[in-house]
Coordinates of C-alpha atoms in Angstrom, one line a residue:
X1 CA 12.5 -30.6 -1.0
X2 CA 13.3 -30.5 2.5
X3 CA 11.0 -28.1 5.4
X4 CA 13.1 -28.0 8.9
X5 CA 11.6 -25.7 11.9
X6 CA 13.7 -23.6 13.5
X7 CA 11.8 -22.0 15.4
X8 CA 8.7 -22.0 17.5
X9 CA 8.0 -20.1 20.2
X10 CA 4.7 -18.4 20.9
X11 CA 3.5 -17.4 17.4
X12 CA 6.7 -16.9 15.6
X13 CA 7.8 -19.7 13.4
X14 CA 11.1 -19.9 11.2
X15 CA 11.7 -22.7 8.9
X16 CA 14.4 -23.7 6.3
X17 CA 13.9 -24.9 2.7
X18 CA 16.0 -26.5 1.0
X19 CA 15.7 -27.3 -2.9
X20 CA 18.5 -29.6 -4.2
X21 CA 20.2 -28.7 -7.5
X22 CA 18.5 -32.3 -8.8
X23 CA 14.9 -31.1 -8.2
X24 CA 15.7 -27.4 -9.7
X25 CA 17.4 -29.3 -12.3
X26 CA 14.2 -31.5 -13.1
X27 CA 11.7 -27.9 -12.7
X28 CA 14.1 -26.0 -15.0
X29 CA 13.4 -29.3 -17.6
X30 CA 9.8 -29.4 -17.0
X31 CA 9.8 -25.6 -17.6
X32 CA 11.4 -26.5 -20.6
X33 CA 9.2 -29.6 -21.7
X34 CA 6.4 -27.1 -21.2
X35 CA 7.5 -24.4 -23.7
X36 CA 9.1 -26.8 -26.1
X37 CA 6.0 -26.7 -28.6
X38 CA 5.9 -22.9 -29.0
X39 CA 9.5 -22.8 -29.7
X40 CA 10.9 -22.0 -33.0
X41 CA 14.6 -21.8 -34.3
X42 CA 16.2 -21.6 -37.2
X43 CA 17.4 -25.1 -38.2
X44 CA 14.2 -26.9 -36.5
X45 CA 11.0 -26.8 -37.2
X46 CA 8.6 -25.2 -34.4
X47 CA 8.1 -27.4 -31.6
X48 CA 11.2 -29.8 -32.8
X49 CA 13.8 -28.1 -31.2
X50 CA 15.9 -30.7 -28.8
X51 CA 16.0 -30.0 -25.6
X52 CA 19.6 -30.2 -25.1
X53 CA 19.7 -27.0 -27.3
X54 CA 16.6 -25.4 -25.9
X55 CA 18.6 -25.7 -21.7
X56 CA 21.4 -24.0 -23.6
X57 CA 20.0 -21.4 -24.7
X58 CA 17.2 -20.8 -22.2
X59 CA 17.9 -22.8 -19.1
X60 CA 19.5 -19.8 -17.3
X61 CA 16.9 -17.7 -17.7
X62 CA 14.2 -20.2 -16.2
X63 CA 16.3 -21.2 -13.3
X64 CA 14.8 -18.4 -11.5
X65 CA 11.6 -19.0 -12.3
X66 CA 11.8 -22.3 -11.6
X67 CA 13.5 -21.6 -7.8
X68 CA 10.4 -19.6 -7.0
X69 CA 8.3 -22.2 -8.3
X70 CA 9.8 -25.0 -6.0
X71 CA 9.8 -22.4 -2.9
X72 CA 5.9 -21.6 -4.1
X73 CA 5.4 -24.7 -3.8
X74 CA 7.6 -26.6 -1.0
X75 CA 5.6 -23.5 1.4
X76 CA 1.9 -24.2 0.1
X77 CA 2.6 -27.5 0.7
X78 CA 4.1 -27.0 4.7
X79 CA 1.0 -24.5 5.2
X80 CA -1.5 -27.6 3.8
X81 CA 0.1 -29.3 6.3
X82 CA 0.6 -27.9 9.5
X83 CA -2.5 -25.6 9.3
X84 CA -1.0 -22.5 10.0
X85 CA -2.0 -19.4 8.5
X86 CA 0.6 -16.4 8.5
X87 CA -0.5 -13.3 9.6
X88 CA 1.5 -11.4 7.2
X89 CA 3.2 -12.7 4.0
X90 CA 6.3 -14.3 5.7
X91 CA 9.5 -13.3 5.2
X92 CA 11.6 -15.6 2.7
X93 CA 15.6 -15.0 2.2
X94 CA 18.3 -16.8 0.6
X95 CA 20.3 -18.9 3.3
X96 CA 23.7 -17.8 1.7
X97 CA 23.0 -14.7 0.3
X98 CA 24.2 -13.7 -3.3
X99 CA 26.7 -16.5 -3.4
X100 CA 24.2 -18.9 -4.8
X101 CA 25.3 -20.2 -8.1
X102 CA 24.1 -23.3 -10.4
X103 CA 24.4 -26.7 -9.3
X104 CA 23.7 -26.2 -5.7
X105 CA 21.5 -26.4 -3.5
X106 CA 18.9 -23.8 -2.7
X107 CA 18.4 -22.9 1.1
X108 CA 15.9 -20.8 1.9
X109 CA 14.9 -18.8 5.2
X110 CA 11.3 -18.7 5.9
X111 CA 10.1 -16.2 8.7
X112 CA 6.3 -15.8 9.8
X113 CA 4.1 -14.9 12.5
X114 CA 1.2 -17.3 12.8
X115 CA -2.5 -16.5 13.1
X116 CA -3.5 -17.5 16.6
X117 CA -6.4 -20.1 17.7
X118 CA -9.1 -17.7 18.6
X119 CA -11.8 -18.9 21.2
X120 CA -15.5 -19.4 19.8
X121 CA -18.0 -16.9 20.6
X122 CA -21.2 -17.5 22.7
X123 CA -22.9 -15.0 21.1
X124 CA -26.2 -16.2 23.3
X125 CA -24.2 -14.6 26.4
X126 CA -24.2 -11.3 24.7
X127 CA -26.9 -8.8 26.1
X128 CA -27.8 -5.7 23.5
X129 CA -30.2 -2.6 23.8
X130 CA -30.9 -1.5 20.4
X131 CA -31.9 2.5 21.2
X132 CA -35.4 3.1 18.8
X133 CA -36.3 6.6 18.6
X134 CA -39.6 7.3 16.7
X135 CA -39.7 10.6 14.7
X136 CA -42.1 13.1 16.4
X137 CA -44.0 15.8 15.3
X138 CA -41.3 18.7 16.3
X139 CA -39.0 16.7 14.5
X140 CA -40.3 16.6 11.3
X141 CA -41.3 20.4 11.7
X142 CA -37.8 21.3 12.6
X143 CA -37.4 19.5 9.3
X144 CA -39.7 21.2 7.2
X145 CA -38.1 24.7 8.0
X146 CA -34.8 24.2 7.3
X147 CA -36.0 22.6 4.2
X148 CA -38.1 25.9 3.6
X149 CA -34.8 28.0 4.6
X150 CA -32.8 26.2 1.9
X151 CA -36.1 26.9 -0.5
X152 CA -35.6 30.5 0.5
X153 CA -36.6 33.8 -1.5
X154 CA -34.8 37.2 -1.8
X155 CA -37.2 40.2 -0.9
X156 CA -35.9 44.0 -1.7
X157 CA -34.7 45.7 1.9
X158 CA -36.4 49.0 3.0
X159 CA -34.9 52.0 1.1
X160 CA -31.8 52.9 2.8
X161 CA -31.4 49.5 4.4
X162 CA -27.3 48.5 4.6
X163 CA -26.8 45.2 3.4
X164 CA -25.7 42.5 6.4
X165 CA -24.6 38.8 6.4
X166 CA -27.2 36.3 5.1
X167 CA -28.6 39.4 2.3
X168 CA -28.2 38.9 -1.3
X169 CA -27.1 42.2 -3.2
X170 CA -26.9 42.6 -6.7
X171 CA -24.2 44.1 -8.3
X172 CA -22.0 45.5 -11.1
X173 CA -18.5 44.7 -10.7
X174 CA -15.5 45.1 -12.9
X175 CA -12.4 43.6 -11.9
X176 CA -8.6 45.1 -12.4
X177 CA -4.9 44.0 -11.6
X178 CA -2.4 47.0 -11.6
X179 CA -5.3 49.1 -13.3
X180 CA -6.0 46.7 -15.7
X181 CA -9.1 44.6 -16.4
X182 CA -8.9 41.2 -16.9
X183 CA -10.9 38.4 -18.7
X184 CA -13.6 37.0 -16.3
X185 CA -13.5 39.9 -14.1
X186 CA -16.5 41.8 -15.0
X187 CA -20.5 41.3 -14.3
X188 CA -23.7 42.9 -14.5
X189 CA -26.6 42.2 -11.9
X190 CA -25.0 39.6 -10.2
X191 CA -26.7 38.2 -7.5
X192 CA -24.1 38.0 -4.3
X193 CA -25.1 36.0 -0.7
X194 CA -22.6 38.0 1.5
X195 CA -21.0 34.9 4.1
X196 CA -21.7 32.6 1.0
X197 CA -17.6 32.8 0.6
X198 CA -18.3 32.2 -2.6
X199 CA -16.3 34.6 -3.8
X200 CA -12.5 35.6 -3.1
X201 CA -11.5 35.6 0.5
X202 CA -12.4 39.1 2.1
X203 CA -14.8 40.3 -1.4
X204 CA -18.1 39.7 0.6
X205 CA -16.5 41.3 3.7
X206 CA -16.2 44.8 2.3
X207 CA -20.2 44.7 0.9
X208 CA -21.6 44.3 4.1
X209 CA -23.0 48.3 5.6
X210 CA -23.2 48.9 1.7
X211 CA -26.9 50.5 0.6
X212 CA -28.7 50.6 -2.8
X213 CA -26.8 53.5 -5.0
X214 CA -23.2 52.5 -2.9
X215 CA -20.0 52.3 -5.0
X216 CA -17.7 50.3 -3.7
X217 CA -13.8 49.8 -4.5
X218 CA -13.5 46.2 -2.7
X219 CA -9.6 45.3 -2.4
X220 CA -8.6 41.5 -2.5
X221 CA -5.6 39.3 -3.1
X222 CA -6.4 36.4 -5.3
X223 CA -5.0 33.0 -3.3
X224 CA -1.7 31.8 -4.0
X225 CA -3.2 28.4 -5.4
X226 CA -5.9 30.2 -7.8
X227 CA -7.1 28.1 -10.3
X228 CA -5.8 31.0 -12.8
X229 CA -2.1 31.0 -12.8
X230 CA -1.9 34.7 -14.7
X231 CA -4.2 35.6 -11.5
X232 CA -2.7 33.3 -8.4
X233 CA -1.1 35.7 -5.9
X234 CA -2.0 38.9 -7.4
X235 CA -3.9 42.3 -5.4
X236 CA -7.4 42.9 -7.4
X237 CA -9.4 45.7 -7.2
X238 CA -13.0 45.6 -8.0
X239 CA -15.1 48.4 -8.7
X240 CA -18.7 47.2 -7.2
X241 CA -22.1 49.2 -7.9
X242 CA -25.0 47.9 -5.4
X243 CA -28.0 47.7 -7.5
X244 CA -30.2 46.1 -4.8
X245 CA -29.9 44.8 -1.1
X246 CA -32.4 42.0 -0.4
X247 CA -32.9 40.1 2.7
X248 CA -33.8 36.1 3.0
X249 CA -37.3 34.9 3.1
X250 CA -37.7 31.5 4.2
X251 CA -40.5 29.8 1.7
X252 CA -43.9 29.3 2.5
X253 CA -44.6 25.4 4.4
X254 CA -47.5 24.6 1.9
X255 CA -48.5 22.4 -0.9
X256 CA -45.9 24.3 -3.5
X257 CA -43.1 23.8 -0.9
X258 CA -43.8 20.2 -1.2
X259 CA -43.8 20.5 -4.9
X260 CA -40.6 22.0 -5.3
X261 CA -39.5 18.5 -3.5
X262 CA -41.5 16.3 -5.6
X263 CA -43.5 15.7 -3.1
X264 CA -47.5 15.8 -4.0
X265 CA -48.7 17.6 -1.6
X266 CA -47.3 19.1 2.5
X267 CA -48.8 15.9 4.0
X268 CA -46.9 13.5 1.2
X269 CA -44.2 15.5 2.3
X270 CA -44.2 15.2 5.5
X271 CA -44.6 11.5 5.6
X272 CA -40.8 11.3 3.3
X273 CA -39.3 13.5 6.4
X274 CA -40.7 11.1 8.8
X275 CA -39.5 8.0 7.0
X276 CA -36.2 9.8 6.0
X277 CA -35.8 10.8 10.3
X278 CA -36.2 7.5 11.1
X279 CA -34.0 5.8 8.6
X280 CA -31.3 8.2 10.0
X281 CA -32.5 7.1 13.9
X282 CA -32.0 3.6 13.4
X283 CA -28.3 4.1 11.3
X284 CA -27.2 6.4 14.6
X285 CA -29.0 3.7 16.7
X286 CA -27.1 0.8 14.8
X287 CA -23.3 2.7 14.9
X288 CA -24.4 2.6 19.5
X289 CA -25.5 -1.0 19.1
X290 CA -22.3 -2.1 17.1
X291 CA -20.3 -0.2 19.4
X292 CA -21.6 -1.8 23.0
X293 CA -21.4 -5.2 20.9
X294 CA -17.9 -4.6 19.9
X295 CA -17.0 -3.6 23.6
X296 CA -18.5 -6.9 24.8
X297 CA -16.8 -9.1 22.2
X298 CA -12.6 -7.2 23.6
X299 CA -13.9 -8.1 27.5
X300 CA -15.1 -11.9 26.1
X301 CA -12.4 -13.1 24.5
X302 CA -8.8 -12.6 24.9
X303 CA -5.9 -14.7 23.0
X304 CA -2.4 -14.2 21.6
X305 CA -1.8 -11.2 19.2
X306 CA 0.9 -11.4 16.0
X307 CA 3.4 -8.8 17.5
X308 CA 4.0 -7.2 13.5
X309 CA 0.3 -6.7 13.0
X310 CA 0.1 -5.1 16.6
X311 CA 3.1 -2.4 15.8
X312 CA 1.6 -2.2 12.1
X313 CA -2.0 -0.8 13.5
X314 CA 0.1 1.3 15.9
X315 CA 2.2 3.3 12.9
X316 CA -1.0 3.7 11.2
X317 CA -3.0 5.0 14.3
X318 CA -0.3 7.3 15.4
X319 CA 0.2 8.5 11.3
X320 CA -3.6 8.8 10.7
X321 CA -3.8 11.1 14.3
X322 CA -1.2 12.8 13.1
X323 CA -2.0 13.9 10.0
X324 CA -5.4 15.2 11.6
X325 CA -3.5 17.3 13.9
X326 CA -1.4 18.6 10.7
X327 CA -4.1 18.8 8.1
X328 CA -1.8 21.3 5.9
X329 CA 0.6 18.2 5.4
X330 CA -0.8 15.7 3.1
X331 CA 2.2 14.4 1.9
X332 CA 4.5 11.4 3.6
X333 CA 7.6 14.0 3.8
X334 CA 7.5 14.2 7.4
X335 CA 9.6 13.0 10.1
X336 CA 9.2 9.6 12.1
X337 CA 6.0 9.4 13.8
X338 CA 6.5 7.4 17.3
X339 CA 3.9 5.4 18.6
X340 CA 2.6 5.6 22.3
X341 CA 1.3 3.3 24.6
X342 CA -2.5 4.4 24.0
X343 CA -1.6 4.2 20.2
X344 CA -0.4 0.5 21.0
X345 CA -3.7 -0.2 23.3
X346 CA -6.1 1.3 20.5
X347 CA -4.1 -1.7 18.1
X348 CA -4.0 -4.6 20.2
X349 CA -8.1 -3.7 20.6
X350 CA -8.3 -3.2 16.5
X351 CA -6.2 -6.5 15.7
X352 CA -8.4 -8.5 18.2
X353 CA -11.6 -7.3 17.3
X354 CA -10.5 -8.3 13.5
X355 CA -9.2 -11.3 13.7
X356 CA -12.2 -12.0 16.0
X357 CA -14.5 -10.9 13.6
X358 CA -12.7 -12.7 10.5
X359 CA -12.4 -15.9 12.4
X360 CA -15.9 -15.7 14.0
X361 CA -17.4 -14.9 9.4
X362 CA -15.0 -17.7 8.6
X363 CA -16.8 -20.2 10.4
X364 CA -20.1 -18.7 9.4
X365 CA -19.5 -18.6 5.6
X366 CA -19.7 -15.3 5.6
X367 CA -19.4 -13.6 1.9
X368 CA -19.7 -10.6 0.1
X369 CA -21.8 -10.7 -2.9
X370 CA -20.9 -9.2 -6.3
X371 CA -24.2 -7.2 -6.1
X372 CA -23.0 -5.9 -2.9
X373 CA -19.6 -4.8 -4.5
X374 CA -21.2 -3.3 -7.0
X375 CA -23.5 -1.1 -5.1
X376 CA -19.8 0.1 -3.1
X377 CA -18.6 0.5 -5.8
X378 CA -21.1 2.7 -7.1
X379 CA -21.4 4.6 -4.1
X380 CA -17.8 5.8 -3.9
X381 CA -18.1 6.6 -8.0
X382 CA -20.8 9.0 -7.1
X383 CA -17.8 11.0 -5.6
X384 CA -16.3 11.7 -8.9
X385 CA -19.1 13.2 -11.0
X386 CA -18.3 12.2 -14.7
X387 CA -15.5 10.7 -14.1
X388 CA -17.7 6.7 -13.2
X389 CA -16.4 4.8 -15.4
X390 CA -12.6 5.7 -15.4
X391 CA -13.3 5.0 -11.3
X392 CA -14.9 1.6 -12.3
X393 CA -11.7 0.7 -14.3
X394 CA -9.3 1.6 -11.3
X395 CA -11.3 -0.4 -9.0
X396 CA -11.5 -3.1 -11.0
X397 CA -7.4 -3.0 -12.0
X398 CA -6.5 -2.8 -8.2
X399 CA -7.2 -5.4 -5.7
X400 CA -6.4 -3.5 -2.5
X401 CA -9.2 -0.9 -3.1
X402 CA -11.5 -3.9 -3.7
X403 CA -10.4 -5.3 -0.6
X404 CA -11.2 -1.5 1.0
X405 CA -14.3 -1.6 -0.5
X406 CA -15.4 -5.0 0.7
X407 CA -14.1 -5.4 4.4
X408 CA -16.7 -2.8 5.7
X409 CA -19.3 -5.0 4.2
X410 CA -17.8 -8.3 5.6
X411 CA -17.3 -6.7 9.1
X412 CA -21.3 -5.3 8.9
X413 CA -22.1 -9.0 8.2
X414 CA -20.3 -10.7 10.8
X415 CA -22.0 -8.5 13.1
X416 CA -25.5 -8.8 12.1
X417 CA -24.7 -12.2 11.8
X418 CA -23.2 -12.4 15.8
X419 CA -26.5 -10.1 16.9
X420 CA -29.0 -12.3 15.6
X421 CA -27.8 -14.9 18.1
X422 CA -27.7 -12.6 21.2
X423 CA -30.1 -10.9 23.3
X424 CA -31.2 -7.9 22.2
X425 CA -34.0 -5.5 23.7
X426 CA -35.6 -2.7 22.1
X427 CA -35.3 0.7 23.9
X428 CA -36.9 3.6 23.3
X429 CA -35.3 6.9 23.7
X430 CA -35.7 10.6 22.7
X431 CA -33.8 12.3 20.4
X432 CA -31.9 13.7 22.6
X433 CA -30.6 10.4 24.2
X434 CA -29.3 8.8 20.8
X435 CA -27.5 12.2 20.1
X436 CA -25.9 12.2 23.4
X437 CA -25.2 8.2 22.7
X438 CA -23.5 8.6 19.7
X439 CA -21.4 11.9 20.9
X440 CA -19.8 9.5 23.8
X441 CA -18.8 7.4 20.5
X442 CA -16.3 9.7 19.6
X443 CA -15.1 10.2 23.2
X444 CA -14.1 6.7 23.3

């Protein structure tokens, strides 16, 4: 086998391979040497065929096997040697096209864009404030009642009283389409939050100014994507009795409050809201530290970028922001989304930033544990309630979400790894301060 550049300029590298029909000849007869002991055919006993017979009968169909093979291998061996690494799976195309045919040579094309060198980091030049906010006493207060307000009680409203948003009434309702009732459309002492929207677009609307004794003809159209087809589209009216108009009452901030959260008493209580505040202060404090570090490393080091990766990250920016601004489209059937120059800014900053931080985790040994995969993996089942184990099995089947799964992990690594070498000072900052850090965050 023969490897010829053909180009090199910058990061782009082209290369030929050629295969002569000799050494495809001798791979299509190792292939055939290989497989010879599992062969049976009438005639022979199994493993005894001759191999004479066996290239007769099978040597087509391994040529191609055996072309890949050779082209596998003739590129492992070129990438062993001149150290390059490809930044994409390069680009390999027959010389001649389709006109290819048995007992020529094979000519290959080979097309990549190399990984860059990238600059070592001095991560002892790199000055951090890590923002520590301690949870105060207002804090876990604040805490406390809107944990009460989610503990809340309903009390009965003053005779007379007409119901408003945030009361719970309890009704009788009987449901009818065209004047007839249908199955599931019918209750007795239902307890209704009205602004829950818990109930069919416009339903809790037409409650609210009702009073005990009210009836109440509420007219609705069921949704056009209803979970009951018979149902989906159709005008509803529901004949509602108001039994009883109650208004909220946060819970009491006592010992039973705590109880309720399996806490043992309000003080036991109070110390999980303070350790809970402050496990939440140093995340928001971490996502302002990573983000300053990050901004360091793109002003620190700058070297070439492989152009496709660039103009990947661009497509996928400009898609991604433009799905947001469409949210009713969550298909792909959608026109050609052009990239702009801040998309393409936003990409070069991405691309450099992770090669960066692969190259920088390289060099570090940098891993991702199976334990470590396993808690991902079990986080993201948690989003699909009964359905763990068919999650674990498509995980486990599919390499790409594995690779999803564990770059977040590799990336949270590298930078621990980069802060523990750099200066970093403690800062200590209201509540206030971190919130207003982490909002400029998202203005970046």
């Amino acid at each position: 086998m023969q490897v010829t550049e053909t180009l090199n300029e910058g990061l782009k590298r082209s290369y030929t391979i050629t295969v002569t029909a000799a050494e495809l000849d001798a791979k299509v007869q190792e292939k055939l040497v290989e497989a010879q002991p599992e062969i049976e055919m009438k005639g022979f006993r199994k493993g005894k065929v001759p191999l004479p017979i066996l290239k007769k009968q099978f040597g087509q169909r391994m040529i191609g096997d055996a072309m890949q093979d050779a082209i596998d291998s003739a590129m492992k061996e070129h990438f062993d040697k001149s150290g390059d690494r490809p930044a994409l799976q390069p680009e390999v195309k027959m010389v001649d096209g389709e006109t290819w045919s048995e007992g020529k040579d094979v000519v290959v094309e080979m097309t990549y864009e190399a990984l860059p060198p990238i600059p070592e980091v001095d991560s002892s030049k790199i000055t951090l404030d890590r923002l520590v906010v301690k949870a105060s006493d207002a804090d876990v207060e604040e805490a406390l009642k809107n944990l009460a307000g989610t503990a809340q009680n309903f009390e009965d409203r003053k005779k007379g009283s007409k119901a408003k948003d945030g009361d719970q009434v309890v009704i009788d309702f009987k449901g009818s389409v065209d004047g007839v009732p249908f199955e599931g459309g019918s209750a007795d002492d239902y307890a209704l939050v009205l602004g829950s929207k818990s109930f069919i677009p416009g339903f809790e609307d037409q409650l609210v100014g009702a009073k005990v004794g009210d009836e109440v003809s509420v007219n609705v159209t069921f949704p056009e994507a209803y979970g009951a087809a018979h149902l989906a589209g159709k005008a509803a009216v529901f004949a509602c009795t108001i039994k009883a108009v109650k208004e909220a009452k946060p819970a009491e901030i006592d010992d039973e409050l705590a109880k309720k959260f399996g806490a043992e008493d309000l003080a036991a209580l109070k110390g999980q809201i303070s350790e809970r505040l402050e496990v939440e202060y140093k995340g928001a404090s971490r996502a302002v530290l990573k983000r300053a570090l990050l901004d360091q490393l793109d002003g620190m080091v700058k070297f070439d970028l492989p152009a496709k990766l660039v103009e990947a990250e661009a497509s996928q920016i400009a898609h991604q922001l433009w799905h947001e601004e469409n949210p009713h489209e969550h298909g792909h059937n959608h026109g050609a989304i052009e990239t702009t120059d801040e998309h393409k800014s936003l990409a070069e900053r991405r691309v450099r930033l992770g090669l960066l931080l692969a190259e920088v985790g390289r060099k570090a040994e940098v891993t991702v544990t199976d334990a470590e995969m396993t808690q991902a993996v079990l986080a993201q089942a948690r989003n699909y309630p009964g359905q763990e184990r068919a999650y674990f099995d498509f995980v486990q089947k599919n390499p790409q979400v594995q690779q999803q799964l564990r770059a977040p992990i590799f990336e949270d690594k590298v930078v621990d790894h980069i802060v523990a070498g750099a200066k970093v000072a403690d800062k200590e900052v209201s509540k206030e301060e971190l919130q207003k850090a982490i909002e400029a965050l998202d203005e970046l």
